[in-house]
mmCIF file of C-alpha atoms and ligand atoms in Angstrom:
data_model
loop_
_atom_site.group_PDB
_atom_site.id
_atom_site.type_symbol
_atom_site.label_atom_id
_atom_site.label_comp_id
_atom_site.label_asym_id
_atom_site.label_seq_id
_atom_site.Cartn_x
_atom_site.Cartn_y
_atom_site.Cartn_z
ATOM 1 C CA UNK A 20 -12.285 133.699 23.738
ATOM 2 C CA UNK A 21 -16.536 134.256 23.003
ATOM 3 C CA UNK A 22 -17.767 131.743 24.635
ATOM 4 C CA UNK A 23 -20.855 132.042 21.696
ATOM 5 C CA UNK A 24 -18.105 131.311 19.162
ATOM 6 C CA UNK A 25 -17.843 127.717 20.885
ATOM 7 C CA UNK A 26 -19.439 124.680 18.860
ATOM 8 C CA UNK A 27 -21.352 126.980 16.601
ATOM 9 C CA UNK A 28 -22.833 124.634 13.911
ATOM 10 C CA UNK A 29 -24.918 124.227 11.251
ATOM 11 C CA UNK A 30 -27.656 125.884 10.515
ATOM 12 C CA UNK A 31 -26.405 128.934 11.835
ATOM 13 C CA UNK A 32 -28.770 132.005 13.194
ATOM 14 C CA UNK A 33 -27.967 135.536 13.654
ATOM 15 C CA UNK A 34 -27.003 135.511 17.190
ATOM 16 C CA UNK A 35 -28.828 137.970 19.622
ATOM 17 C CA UNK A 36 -26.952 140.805 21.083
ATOM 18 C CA UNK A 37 -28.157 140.695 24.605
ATOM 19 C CA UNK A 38 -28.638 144.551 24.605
ATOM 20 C CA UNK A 39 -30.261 146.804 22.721
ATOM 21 C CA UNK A 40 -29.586 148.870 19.682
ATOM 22 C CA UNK A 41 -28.969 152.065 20.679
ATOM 23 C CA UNK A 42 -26.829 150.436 24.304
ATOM 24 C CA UNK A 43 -23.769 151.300 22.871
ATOM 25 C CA UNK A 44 -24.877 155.563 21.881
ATOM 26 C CA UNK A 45 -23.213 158.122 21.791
ATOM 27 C CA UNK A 46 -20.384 155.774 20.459
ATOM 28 C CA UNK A 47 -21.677 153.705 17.730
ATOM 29 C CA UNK A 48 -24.953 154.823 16.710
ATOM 30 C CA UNK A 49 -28.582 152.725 16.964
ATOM 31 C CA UNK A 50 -28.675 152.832 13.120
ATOM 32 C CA UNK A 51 -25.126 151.861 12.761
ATOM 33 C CA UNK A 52 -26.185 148.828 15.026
ATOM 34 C CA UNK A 53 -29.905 148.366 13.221
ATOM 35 C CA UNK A 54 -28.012 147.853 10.108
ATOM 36 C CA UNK A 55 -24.752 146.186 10.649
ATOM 37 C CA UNK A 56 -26.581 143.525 12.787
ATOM 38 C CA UNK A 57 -29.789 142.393 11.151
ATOM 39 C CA UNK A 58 -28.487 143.382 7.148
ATOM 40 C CA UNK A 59 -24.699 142.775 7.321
ATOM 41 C CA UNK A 60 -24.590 140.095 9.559
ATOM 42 C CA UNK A 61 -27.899 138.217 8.556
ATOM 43 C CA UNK A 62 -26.128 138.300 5.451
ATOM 44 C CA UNK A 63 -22.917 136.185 6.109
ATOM 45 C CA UNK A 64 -25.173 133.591 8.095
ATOM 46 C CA UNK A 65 -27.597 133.280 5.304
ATOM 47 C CA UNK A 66 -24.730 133.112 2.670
ATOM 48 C CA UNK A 67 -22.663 130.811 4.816
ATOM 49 C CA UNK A 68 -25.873 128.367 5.465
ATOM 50 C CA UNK A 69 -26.850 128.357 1.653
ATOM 51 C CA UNK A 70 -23.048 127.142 0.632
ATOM 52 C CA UNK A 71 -23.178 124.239 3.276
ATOM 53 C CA UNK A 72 -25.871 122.871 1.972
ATOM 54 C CA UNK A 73 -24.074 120.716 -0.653
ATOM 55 C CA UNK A 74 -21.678 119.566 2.657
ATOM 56 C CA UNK A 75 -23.263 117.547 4.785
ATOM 57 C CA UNK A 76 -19.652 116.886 6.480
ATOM 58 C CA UNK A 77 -19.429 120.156 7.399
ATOM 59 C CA UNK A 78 -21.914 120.677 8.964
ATOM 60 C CA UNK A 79 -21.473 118.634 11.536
ATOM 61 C CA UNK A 80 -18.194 120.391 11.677
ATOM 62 C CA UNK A 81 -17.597 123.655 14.369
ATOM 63 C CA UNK A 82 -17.231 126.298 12.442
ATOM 64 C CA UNK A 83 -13.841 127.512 14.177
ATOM 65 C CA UNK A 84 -12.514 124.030 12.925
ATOM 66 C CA UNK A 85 -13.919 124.602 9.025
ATOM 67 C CA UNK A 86 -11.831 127.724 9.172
ATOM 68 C CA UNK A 87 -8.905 126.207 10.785
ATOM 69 C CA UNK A 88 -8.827 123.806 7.767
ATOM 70 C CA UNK A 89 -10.548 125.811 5.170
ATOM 71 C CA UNK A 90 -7.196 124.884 2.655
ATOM 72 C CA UNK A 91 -7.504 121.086 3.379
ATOM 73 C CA UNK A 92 -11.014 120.513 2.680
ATOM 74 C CA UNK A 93 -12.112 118.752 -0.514
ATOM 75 C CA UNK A 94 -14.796 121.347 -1.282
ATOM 76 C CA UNK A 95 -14.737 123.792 -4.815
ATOM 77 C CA UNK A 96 -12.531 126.572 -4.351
ATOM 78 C CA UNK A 97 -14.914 128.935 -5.014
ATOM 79 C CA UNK A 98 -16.768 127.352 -2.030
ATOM 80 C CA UNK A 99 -14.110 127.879 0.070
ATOM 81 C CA UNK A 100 -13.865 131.545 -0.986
ATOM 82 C CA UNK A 101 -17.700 131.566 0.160
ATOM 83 C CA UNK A 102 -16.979 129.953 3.680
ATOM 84 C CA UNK A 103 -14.005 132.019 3.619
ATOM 85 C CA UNK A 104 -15.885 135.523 3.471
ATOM 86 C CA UNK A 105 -18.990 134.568 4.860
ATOM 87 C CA UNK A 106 -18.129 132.125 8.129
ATOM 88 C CA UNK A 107 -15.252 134.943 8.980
ATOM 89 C CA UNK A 108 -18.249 137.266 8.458
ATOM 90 C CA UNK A 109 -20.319 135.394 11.316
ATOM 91 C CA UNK A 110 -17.829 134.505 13.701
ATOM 92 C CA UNK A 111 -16.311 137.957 13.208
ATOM 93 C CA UNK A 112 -19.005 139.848 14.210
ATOM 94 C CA UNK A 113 -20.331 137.501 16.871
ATOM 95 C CA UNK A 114 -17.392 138.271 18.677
ATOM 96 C CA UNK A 115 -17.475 142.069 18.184
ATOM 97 C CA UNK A 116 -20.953 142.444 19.211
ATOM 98 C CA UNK A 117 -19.934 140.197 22.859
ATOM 99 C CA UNK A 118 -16.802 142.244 23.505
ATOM 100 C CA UNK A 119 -18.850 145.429 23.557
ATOM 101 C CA UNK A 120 -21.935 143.825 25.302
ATOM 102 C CA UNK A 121 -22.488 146.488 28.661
ATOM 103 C CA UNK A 122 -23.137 143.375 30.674
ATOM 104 C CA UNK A 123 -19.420 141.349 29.821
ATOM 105 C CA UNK A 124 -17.243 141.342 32.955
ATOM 106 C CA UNK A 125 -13.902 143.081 32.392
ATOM 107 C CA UNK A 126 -11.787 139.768 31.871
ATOM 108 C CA UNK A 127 -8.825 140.934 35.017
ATOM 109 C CA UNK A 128 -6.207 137.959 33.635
ATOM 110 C CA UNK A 129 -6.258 139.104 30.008
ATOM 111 C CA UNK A 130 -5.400 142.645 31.308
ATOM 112 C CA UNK A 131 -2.712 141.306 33.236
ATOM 113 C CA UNK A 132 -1.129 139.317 30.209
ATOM 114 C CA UNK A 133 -1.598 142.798 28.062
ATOM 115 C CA UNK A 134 0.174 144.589 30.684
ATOM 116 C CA UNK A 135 2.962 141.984 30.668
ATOM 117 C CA UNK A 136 2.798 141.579 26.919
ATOM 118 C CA UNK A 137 2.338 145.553 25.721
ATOM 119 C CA UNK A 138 3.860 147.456 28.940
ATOM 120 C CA UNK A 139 0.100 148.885 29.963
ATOM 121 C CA UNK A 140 -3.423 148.181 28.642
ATOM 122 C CA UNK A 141 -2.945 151.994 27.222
ATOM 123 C CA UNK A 142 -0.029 151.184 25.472
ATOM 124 C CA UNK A 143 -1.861 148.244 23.810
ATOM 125 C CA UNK A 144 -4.788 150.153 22.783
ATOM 126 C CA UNK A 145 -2.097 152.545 21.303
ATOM 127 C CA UNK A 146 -0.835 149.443 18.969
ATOM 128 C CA UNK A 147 -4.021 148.277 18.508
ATOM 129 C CA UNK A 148 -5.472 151.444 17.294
ATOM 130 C CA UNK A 149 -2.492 152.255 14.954
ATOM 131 C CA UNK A 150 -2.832 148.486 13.075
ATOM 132 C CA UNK A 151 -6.489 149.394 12.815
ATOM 133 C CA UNK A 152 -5.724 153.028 11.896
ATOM 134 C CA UNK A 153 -3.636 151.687 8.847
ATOM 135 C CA UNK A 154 -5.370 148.979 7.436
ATOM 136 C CA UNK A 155 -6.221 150.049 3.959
ATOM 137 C CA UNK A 156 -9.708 149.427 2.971
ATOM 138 C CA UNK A 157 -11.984 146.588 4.365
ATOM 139 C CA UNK A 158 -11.085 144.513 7.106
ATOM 140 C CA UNK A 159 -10.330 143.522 10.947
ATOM 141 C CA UNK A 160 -7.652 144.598 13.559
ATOM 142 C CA UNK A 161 -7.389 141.944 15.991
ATOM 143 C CA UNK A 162 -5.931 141.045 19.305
ATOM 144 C CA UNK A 163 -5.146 136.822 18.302
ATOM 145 C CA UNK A 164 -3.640 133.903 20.350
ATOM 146 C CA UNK A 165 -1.435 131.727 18.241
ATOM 147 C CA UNK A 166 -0.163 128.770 18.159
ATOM 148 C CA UNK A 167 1.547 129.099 21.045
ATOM 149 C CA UNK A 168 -0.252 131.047 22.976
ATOM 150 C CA UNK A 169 1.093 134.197 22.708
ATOM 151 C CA UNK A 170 -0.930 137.502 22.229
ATOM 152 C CA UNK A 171 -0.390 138.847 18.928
ATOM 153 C CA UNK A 172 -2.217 142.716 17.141
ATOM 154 C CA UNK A 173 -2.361 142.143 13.679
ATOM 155 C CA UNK A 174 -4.963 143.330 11.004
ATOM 156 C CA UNK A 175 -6.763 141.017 8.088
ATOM 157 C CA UNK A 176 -8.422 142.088 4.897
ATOM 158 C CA UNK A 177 -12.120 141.704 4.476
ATOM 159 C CA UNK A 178 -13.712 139.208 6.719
ATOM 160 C CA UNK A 179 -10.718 136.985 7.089
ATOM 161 C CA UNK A 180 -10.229 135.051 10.132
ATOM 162 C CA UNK A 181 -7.584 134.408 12.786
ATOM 163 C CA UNK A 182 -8.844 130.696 12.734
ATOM 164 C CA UNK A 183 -7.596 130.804 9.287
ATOM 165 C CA UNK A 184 -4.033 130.989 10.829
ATOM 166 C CA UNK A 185 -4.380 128.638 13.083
ATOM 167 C CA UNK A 186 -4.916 131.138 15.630
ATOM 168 C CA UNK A 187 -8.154 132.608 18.371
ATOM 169 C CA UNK A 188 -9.444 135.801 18.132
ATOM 170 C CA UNK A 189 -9.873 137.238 21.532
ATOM 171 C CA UNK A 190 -10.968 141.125 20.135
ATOM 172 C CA UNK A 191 -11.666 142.487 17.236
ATOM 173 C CA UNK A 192 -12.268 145.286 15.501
ATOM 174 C CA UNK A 193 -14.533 145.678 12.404
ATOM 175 C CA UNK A 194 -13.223 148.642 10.331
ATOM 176 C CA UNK A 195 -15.370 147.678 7.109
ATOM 177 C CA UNK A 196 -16.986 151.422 6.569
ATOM 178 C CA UNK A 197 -20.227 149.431 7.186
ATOM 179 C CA UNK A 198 -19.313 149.507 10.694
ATOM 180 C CA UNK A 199 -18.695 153.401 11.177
ATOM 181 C CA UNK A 200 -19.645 155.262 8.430
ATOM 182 C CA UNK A 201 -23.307 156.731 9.025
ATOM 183 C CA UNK A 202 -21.699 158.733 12.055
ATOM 184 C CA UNK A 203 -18.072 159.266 11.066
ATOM 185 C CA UNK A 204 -18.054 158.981 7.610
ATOM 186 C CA UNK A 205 -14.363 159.016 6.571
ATOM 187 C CA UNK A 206 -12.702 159.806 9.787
ATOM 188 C CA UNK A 207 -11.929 155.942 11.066
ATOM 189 C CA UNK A 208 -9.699 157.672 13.579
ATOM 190 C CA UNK A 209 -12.300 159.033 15.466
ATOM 191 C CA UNK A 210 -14.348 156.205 15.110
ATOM 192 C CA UNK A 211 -11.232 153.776 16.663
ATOM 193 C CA UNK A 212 -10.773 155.796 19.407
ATOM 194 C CA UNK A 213 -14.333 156.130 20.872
ATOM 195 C CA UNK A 214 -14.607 152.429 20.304
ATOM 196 C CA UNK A 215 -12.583 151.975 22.946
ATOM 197 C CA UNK A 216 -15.494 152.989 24.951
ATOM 198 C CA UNK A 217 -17.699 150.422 24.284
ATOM 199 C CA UNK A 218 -15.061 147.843 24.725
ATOM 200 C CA UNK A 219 -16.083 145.919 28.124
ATOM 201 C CA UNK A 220 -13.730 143.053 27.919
ATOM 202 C CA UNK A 221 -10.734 145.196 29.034
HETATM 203 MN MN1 MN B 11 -19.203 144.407 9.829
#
């Protein structure tokens, strides 16, 4: 689990990435990052600040926890839609830009549960890739705990959440064409598979 994604609460900021823009070239591209970080991302945090205003009980809430219990909450449903979209949006991408950050340790016991779960850490990137491969339109492919534990690949439309299931994120992978399409335009495959590159977790 991102350790940044821990207690995050209200008023939320656009999380630094601890490297620079261009870090992650020839992969994802400096623009790609300019862009994606400081317009798309700024964006859900701004979006997800202005529709907590009205909530003072959330926000004294952790945002994983809001998520977890975004159906229970006595807020407007069109409010919900708003956290919904916009505090996946943050979380989301707070965790994609650690996972790729050149300076995160290769985390040795979540390889070893891969290679128990998915035969080899190849073999799960296989899976992984394929989910993420055929996941029409907007959304995430993620590698997600649930509720008992257990690693699960699985994709989610737009910028919905694990959390929303109940379950942790541990990667993910943005495949909004936001998050690719400057360099690869329409060919996500390519875009997947040299991802894999700037993924430092594994
Ligand atoms: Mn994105």
């Amino acid at each position: 689990m991102c350790r940044r994604e821990v207690g995050m609460k209200y008023p939320y900021t656009l999380p630094e990435l601890g490297y620079g823009y261009d870090a992650l070239e020839p992969y994802i591209d400096e623009q790609t990052m300019i862009i994606h970080h400081t317009k798309h991302h700024q964006g859900y945090v701004d979006k997800l600040n202005k529709v907590l205003e009205k909530y003072p009980d959330l926000q004294n809430m952790d945002l994983e926890d809001i998520l977890r219990n975004l159906e229970s909450l006595n807020i407007e449903d069109k409010d919900k839609v708003q956290i919904r979209n916009n505090g996946g949006g943050h979380i989301n991408h707070t965790l994609f830009w650690d996972i790729m950050n050149p300076n995160t340790q290769a985390d040795e016991s979540l390889k070893s549960e891969i290679e128990q779960k998915f035969d080899s850490v190849d073999n799960f990137k296989k899976e992984f890739s394929t989910v993420a491969l055929s996941h029409f339109g907007s959304g995430w492919a993620y590698l997600a705990r649930d509720e008992k534990g257990d690693l699960q690949v699985y994709s989610l439309p737009n910028q919905d959440s694990p959390y929303l299931l109940g379950h942790t994120p541990v990667i993910g992978l943005d495949v909004w064409e936001h998050a690719y399409y400057l360099k690869y335009q329409n060919r996500r495959a390519e875009y997947i598979e040299n991802w894999w590159n700037v993924v430092k977790i594994l």
